[in-house]
mmCIF file of C-alpha atoms in Angstrom:
data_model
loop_
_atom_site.group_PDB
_atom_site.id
_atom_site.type_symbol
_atom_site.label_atom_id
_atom_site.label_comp_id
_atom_site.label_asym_id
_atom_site.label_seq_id
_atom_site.Cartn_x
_atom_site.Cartn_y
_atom_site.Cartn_z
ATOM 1 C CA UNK A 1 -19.317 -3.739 -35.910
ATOM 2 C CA UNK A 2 -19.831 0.021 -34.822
ATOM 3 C CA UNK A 3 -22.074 -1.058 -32.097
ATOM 4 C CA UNK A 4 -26.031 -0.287 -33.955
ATOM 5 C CA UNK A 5 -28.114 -2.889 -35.198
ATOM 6 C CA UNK A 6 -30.757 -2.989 -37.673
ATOM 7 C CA UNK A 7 -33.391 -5.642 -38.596
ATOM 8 C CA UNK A 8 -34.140 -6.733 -41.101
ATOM 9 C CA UNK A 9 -30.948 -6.302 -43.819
ATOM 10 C CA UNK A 10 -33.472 -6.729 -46.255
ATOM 11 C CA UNK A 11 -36.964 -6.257 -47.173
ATOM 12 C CA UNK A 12 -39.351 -6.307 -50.082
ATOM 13 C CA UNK A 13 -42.436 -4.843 -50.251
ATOM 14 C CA UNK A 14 -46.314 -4.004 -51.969
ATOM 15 C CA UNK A 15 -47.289 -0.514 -52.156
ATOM 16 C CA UNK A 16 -50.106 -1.452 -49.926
ATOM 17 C CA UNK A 17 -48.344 -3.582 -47.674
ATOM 18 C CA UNK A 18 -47.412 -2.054 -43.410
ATOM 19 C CA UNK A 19 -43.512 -2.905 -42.660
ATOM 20 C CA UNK A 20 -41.722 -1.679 -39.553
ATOM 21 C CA UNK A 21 -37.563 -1.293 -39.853
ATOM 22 C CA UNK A 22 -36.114 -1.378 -36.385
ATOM 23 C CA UNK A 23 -32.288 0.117 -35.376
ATOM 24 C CA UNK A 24 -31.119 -0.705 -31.459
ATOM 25 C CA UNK A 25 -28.043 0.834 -30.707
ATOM 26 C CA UNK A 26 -25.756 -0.596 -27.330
ATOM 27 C CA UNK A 27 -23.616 2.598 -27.421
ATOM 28 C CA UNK A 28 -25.734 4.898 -24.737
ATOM 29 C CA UNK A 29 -26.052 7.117 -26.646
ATOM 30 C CA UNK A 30 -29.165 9.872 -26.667
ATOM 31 C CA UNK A 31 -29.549 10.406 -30.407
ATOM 32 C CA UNK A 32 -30.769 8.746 -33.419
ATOM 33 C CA UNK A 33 -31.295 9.334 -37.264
ATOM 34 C CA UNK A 34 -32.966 7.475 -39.828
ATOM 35 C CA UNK A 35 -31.348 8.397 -43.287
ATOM 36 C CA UNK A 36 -32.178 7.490 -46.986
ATOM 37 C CA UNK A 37 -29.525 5.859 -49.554
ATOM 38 C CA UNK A 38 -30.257 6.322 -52.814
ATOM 39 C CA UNK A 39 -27.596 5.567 -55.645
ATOM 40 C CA UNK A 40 -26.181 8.622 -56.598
ATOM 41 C CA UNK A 41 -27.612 10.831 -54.501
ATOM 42 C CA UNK A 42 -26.046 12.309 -51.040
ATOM 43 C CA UNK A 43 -27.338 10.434 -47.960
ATOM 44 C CA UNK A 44 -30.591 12.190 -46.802
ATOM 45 C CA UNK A 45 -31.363 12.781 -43.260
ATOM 46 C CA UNK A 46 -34.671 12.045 -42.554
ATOM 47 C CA UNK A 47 -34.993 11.610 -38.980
ATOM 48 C CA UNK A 48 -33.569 12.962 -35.895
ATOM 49 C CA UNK A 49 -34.144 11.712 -31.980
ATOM 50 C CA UNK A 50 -32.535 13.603 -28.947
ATOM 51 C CA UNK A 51 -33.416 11.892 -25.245
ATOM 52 C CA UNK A 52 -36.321 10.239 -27.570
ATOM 53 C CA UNK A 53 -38.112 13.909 -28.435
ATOM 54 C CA UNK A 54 -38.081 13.784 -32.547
ATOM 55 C CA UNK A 55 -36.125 17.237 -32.831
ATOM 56 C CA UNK A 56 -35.941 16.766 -37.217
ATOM 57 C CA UNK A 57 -38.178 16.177 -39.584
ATOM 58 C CA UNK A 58 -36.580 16.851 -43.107
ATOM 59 C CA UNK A 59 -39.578 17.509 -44.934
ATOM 60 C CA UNK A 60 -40.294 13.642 -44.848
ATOM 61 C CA UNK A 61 -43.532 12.039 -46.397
ATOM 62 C CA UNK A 62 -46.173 11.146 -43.705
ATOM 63 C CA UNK A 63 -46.079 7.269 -45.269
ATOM 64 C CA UNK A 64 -43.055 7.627 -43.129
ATOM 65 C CA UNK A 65 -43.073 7.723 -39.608
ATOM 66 C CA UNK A 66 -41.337 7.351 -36.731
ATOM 67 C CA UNK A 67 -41.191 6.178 -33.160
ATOM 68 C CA UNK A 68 -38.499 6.073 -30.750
ATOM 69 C CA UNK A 69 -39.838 4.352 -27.553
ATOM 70 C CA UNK A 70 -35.894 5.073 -26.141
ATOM 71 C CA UNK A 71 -32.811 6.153 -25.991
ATOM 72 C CA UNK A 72 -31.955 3.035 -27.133
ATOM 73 C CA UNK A 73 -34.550 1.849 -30.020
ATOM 74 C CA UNK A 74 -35.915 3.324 -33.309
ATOM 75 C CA UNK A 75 -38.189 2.545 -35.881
ATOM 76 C CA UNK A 76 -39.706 3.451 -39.267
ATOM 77 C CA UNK A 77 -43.269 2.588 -39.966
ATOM 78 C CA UNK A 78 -44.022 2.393 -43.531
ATOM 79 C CA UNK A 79 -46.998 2.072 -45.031
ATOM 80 C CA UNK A 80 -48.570 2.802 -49.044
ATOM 81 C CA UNK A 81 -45.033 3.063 -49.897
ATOM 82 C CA UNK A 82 -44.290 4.501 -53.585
ATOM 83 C CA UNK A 83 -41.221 2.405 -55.658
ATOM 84 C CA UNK A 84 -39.357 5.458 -55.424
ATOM 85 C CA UNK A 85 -38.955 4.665 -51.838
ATOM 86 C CA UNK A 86 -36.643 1.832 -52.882
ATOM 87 C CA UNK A 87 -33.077 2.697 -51.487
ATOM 88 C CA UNK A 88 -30.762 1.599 -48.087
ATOM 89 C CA UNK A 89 -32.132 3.043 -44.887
ATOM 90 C CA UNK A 90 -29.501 3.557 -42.395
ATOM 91 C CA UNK A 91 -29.890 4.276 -38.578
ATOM 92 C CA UNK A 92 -27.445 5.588 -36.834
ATOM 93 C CA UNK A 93 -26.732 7.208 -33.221
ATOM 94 C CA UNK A 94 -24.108 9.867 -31.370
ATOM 95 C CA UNK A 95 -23.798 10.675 -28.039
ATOM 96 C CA UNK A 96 -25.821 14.115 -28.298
ATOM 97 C CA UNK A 97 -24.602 17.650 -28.164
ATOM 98 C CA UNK A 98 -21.232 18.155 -26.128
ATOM 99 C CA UNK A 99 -19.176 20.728 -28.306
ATOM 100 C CA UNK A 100 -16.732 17.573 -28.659
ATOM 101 C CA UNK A 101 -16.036 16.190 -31.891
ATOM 102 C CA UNK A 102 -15.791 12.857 -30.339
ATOM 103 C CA UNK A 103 -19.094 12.833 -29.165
ATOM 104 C CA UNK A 104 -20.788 14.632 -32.274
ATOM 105 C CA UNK A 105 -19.385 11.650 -34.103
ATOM 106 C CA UNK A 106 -22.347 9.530 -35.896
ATOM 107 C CA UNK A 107 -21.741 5.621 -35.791
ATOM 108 C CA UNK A 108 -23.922 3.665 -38.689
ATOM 109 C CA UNK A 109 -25.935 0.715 -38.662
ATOM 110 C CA UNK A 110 -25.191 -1.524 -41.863
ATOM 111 C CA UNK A 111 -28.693 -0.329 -43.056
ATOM 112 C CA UNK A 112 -32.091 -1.937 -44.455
ATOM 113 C CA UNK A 113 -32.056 -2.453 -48.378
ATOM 114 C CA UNK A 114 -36.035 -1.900 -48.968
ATOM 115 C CA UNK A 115 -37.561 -2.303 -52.295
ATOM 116 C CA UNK A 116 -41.160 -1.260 -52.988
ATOM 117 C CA UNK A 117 -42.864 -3.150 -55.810
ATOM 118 C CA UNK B 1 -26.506 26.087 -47.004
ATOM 119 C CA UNK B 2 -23.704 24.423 -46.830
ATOM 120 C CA UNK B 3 -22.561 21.960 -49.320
ATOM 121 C CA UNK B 4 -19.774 19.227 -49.570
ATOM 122 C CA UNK B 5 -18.391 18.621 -52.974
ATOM 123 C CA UNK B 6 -17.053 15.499 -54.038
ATOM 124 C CA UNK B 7 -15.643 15.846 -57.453
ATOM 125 C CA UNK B 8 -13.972 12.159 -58.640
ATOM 126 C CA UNK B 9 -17.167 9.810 -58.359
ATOM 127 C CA UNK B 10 -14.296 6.888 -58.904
ATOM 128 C CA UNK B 11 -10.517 6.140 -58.259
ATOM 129 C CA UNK B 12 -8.056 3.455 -58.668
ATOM 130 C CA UNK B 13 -4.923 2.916 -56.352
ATOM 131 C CA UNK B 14 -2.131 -0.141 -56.929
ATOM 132 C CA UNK B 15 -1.321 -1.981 -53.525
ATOM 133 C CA UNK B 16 0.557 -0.316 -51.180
ATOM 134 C CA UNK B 17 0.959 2.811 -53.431
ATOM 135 C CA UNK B 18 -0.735 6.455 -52.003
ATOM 136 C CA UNK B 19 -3.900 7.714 -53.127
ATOM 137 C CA UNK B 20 -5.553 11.163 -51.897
ATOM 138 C CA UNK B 21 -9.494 11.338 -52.069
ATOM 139 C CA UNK B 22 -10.465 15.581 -52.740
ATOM 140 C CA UNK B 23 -13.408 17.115 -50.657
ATOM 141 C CA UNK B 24 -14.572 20.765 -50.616
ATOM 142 C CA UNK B 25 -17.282 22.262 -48.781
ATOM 143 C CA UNK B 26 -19.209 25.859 -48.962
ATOM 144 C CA UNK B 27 -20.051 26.910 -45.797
ATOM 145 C CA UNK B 28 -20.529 30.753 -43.894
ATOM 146 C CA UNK B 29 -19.045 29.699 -40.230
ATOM 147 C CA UNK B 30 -16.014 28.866 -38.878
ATOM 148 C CA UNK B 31 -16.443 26.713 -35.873
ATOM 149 C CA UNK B 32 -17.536 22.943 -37.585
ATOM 150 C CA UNK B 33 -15.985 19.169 -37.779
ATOM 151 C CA UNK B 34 -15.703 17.215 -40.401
ATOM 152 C CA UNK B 35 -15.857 13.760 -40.959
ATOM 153 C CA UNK B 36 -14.015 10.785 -43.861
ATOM 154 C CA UNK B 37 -16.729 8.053 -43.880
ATOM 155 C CA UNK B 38 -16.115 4.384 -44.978
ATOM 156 C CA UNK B 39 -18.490 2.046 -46.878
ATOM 157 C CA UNK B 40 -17.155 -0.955 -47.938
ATOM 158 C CA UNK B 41 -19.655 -3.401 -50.084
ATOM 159 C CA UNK B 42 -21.131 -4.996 -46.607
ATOM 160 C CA UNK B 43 -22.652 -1.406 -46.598
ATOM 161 C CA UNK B 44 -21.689 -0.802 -42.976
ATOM 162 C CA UNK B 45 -20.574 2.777 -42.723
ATOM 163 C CA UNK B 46 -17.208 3.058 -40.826
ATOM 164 C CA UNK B 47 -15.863 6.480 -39.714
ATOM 165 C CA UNK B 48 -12.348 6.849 -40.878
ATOM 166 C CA UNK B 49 -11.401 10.238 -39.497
ATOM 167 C CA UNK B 50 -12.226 13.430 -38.212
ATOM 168 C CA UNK B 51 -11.328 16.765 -38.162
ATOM 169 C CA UNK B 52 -12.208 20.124 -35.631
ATOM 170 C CA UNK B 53 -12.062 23.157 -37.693
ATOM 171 C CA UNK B 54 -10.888 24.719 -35.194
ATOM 172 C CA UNK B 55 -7.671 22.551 -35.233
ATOM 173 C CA UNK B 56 -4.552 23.733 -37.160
ATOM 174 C CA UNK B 57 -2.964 20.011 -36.633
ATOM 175 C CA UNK B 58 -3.840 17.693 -39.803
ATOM 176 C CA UNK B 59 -5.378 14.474 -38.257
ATOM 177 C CA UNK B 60 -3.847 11.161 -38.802
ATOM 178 C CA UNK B 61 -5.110 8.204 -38.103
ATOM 179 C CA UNK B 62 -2.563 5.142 -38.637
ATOM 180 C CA UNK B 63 -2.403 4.930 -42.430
ATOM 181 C CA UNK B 64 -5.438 7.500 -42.800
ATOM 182 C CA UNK B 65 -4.250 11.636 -43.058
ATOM 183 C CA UNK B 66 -5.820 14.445 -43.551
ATOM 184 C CA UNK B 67 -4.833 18.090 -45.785
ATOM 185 C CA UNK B 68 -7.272 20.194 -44.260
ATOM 186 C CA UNK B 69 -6.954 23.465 -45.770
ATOM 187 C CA UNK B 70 -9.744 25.954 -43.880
ATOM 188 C CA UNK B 71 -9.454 29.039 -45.927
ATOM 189 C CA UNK B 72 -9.700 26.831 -49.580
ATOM 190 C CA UNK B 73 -12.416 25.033 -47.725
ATOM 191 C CA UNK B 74 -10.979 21.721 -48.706
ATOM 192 C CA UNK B 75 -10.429 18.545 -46.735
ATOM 193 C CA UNK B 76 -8.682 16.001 -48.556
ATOM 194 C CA UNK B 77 -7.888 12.232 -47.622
ATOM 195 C CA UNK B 78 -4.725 10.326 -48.150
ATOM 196 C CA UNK B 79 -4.524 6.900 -47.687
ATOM 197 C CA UNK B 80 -0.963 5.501 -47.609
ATOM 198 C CA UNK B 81 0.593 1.736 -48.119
ATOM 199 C CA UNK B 82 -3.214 0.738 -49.423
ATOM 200 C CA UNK B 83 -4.275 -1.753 -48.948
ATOM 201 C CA UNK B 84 -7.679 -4.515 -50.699
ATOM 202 C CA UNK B 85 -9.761 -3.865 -47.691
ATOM 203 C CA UNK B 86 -9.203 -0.326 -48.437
ATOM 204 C CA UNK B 87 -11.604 -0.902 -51.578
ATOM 205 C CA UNK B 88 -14.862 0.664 -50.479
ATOM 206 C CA UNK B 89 -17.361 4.237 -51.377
ATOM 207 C CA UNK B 90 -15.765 7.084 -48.868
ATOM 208 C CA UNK B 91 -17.784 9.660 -48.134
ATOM 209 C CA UNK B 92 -16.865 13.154 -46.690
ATOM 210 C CA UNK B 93 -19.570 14.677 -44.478
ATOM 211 C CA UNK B 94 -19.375 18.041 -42.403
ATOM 212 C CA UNK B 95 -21.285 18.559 -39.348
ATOM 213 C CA UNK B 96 -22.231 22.551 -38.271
ATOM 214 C CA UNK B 97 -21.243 23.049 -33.869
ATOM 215 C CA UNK B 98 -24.362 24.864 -34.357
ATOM 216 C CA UNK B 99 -26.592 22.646 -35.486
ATOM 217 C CA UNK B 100 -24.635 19.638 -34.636
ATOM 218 C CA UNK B 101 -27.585 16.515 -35.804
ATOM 219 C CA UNK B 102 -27.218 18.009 -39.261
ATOM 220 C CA UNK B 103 -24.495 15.987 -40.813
ATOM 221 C CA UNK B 104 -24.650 16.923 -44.441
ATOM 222 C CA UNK B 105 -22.514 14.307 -46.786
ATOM 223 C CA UNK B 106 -20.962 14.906 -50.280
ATOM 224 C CA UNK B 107 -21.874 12.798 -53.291
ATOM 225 C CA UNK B 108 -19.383 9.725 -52.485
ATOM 226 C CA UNK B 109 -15.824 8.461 -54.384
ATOM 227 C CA UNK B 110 -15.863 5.077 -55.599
ATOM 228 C CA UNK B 111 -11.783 3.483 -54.424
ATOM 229 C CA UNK B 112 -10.924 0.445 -56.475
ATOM 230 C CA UNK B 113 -7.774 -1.368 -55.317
ATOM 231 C CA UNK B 114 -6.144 -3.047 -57.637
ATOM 232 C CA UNK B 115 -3.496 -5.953 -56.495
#
């Protein structure tokens, strides 16, 4: 248990269908990511949140989007997902900038296994 | 950019014997961390152990070590006495002081434990 949540573990989807993922994290900390999973490929940031400002976007489809309401919460909209959206999406949080490796540390939610059909 | 390079996508280690997990990166700076991630089949990514570049001293955590070697640019994990549990995808990841949200991962190695 690294201390971030994220609900649901698993989810199946249409490509017209609207889903929301949601990550909580009890840590205080003042960042979170969303990243994508897929197999064989290197996780891919999608996502980043400082003191809930969106300070990344890598380059991420708009059927993606998301909202971070606090420090403490963050979701991912989807909507007219594509099946090559089909992968793990993992949240995860740090403290926020410091210059300490301690606090630059990312801790992981156990993800959200989506499939788009 | 910088890269991390994973190069053995799968491993196998008896119990309780020593395995080392290889990881190289390509970067320009000098001042960066870097990071052995854990994901075991529950899919919950665990940090295992972290390194400042800026640190000479190997880090060790219990049976977890480190061979960082900053001019090869490689950052290798050994894993001593292992054990089932230890059976999981690692992942190394490197994270820039400069732009410190940006933690880029390599490709993954696959640890089998066999009993």
């Amino acid at each position: 248990e690294t201390g971030v949540t994220q609900t649901p573990r698993h989810l199946v989807m249409g490509m017209t269908n609207k889903k929301s993922l949601k990550c909580e994290q009890h840590l205080g900390h003042n960042a979170m990511y969303w990243y994508k999973q897929s197999a064989k490929k290197p996780l891919e940031l999608m996502f980043v949140y400082n003191f809930k400002e969106q300070t990344e976007n890598n380059s991420v489809p708009s059927r993606f989007s998301p909202e971070c309401p606090n420090s403490s919460h963050l979701f991912l909209h989807l909507h007219t997902l594509q099946p090559e959206d089909s992968a793990l999406y993992l949240c995860a949080s740090s403290q926020g900038r410091s210059g300490l490796a301690a606090q630059e540390t990312q801790y992981f939610g156990p993800g959200t296994r989506l499939l788009v059909l | 950019a910088q890269t991390v390079t994973q190069s053995q996508p799968e491993m196998s280690v008896q119990e309780a014997e020593t395995v080392t997990l290889s990881c190289t990166y390509d970067t320009s700076e000098s001042d960066y961390y870097l990071f052995w991630y854990k994901q075991p089949p529950s899919r919950q990514m665990i940090l295992v152990i972290r390194q400042e570049a800026y640190k000479q001293q190997n880090a060790t955590e219990n049976r977890f070590s480190v061979n960082f070697q900053k001019a090869a640019k490689s950052f290798s994990l050994k894993i001593s006495d292992s054990q089932l549990g230890d059976a999981a995808m690692y992942f190394c990841a490197y994270l820039s002081r400069r732009a410190t949200n940006k933690l880029i991962f390599g490709t993954g190695t696959l640890l089998a434990v066999q009993p």
